[in-house]
């Protein structure tokens, strides 16, 4: 009898110990796991899961020991609390029906003599997106699927050990030309004029170019619309001459800076003296007649005053796309979502654009956990 009791006790203890593991195995299922590899070796991991809303937490294995920028959120994009436990991340998912976990790591890639190698051991199937202009040199296991998305190789790999060696073709440095449609202009004192500047990309990958001008005489104001852009683009140079600017011929230097290159372009500005109209009895009589007619028309047909609305400062095409994307996301978006939506914009450049929009009062940046949330004001 004691022997039977002992056996039952051992079986009960074994069942109690193994039960949490069995339950844990049923608390979530992976919908999709994607690794996006960037040219500098950074890997962004994004894993989408279906979870049991009655389960208080899930334990998910990390693909790397050293991770950063961890973010966990539910189906409503509400951030979830999490903890790191050795090589696992514990996410508190009570009430959620789906969960997304994202993080960055640089430990999955290495570079030797210009050849990149991605190495990992995944307990689940993964999709790998290689950088643009990549060429696969070696892959240890036949992929379940291979395709291209927006010019980037996408590989689906089964669970287990994965090793992919690839080369990234280096694009030539950016170069561009700056052209003035009209090399000179004549403006009378107290008047304004506009000139069109064309910036054209000649090689490399386009990056932001800033326009400015020097050499204008006192009393001359110069502005560009837009002052910043990514080639190819056109900008309107507005020149405003005050009544006190001395007449003469001046050389204005237009400066374009971007991609580590500075280019200049001369523009000839001719300022003509303002000559007041000659007043004669005939012109006085005509002026009085015009005033009388105008006064009558105003009395008979009063004009309603119109209040002008302030306009937002000009935005670049990329900044406008960022604002459009945030609107589509309900007025707020995570920084990682912006990086995923605009993979062609370098991370530092994208962040500077966000900060510029914040300085204009268009968006505000909030810190949620270890991630930034960008909201429209």
Coordinates of N, CA and C in Angstrom, one line a residue, residues 1-3 9 16 24 28 45 81 85 102 124 146 186 189 195 236 238 242 249 262 296 328 338 360 362 364:
X1 N 0.8 -1.2 0.0 CA 0.0 0.0 0.0 C 0.9 1.3 0.0
X2 N 1.9 1.2 0.8 CA 2.8 2.4 0.9 C 3.5 2.6 -0.5
X3 N 3.8 1.5 -1.1 CA 4.5 1.6 -2.4 C 3.6 2.2 -3.5
X9 N 2.1 9.6 -5.5 CA 2.7 10.9 -5.1 C 3.7 11.4 -6.1
X16 N 2.4 18.1 -11.7 CA 2.4 19.5 -11.3 C 3.6 20.3 -11.9
X24 N 2.2 26.8 -20.8 CA 3.0 27.8 -21.5 C 3.1 27.6 -23.0
X28 N 0.5 31.0 -26.6 CA 0.7 31.8 -27.7 C 1.1 31.0 -28.9
X45 N 14.3 42.9 -35.3 CA 13.4 41.7 -35.1 C 12.0 42.2 -34.8
X81 N 4.0 45.8 -20.5 CA 5.2 45.7 -19.6 C 5.9 44.4 -20.0
X85 N 14.7 38.0 -18.9 CA 15.2 37.0 -18.1 C 16.2 36.1 -18.8
X102 N 9.2 43.7 -30.6 CA 10.2 44.2 -31.5 C 11.5 44.6 -30.7
X124 N 11.8 28.9 -34.3 CA 10.6 29.0 -35.1 C 11.0 29.5 -36.5
X146 N 11.8 32.2 -51.4 CA 12.7 33.4 -51.6 C 12.1 34.3 -52.6
X186 N 16.4 91.8 -63.3 CA 16.3 93.3 -63.0 C 15.1 93.6 -62.2
X189 N 13.7 99.4 -57.4 CA 13.6 99.6 -56.0 C 12.2 99.5 -55.4
X195 N 13.0 83.6 -59.1 CA 13.8 82.8 -60.0 C 13.6 81.4 -59.6
X236 N 12.0 77.8 -55.6 CA 11.8 79.2 -56.1 C 12.6 80.2 -55.2
X238 N 13.0 83.8 -54.0 CA 12.3 85.0 -54.0 C 13.2 86.1 -53.5
X242 N 14.3 96.5 -51.1 CA 13.7 97.7 -50.4 C 13.9 99.0 -51.3
X249 N 24.6 97.0 -60.0 CA 24.7 95.6 -60.5 C 25.4 94.8 -59.4
X262 N 29.4 70.8 -51.3 CA 28.9 72.2 -51.4 C 29.1 72.7 -52.8
X296 N -17.4 105.7 -54.7 CA -18.8 105.4 -55.0 C -19.1 103.9 -55.0
X328 N -2.5 58.5 -40.9 CA -3.0 57.2 -41.2 C -3.0 56.3 -40.0
X338 N 8.0 54.2 -38.0 CA 8.5 55.2 -39.0 C 9.7 54.6 -39.8
X360 N 8.8 72.8 -35.2 CA 7.8 73.6 -35.9 C 6.5 73.6 -35.1
X362 N 4.5 70.9 -35.1 CA 3.6 70.1 -35.8 C 3.4 68.7 -35.1
X364 N 4.8 66.2 -31.5 CA 5.5 66.1 -30.3 C 6.0 64.7 -30.0

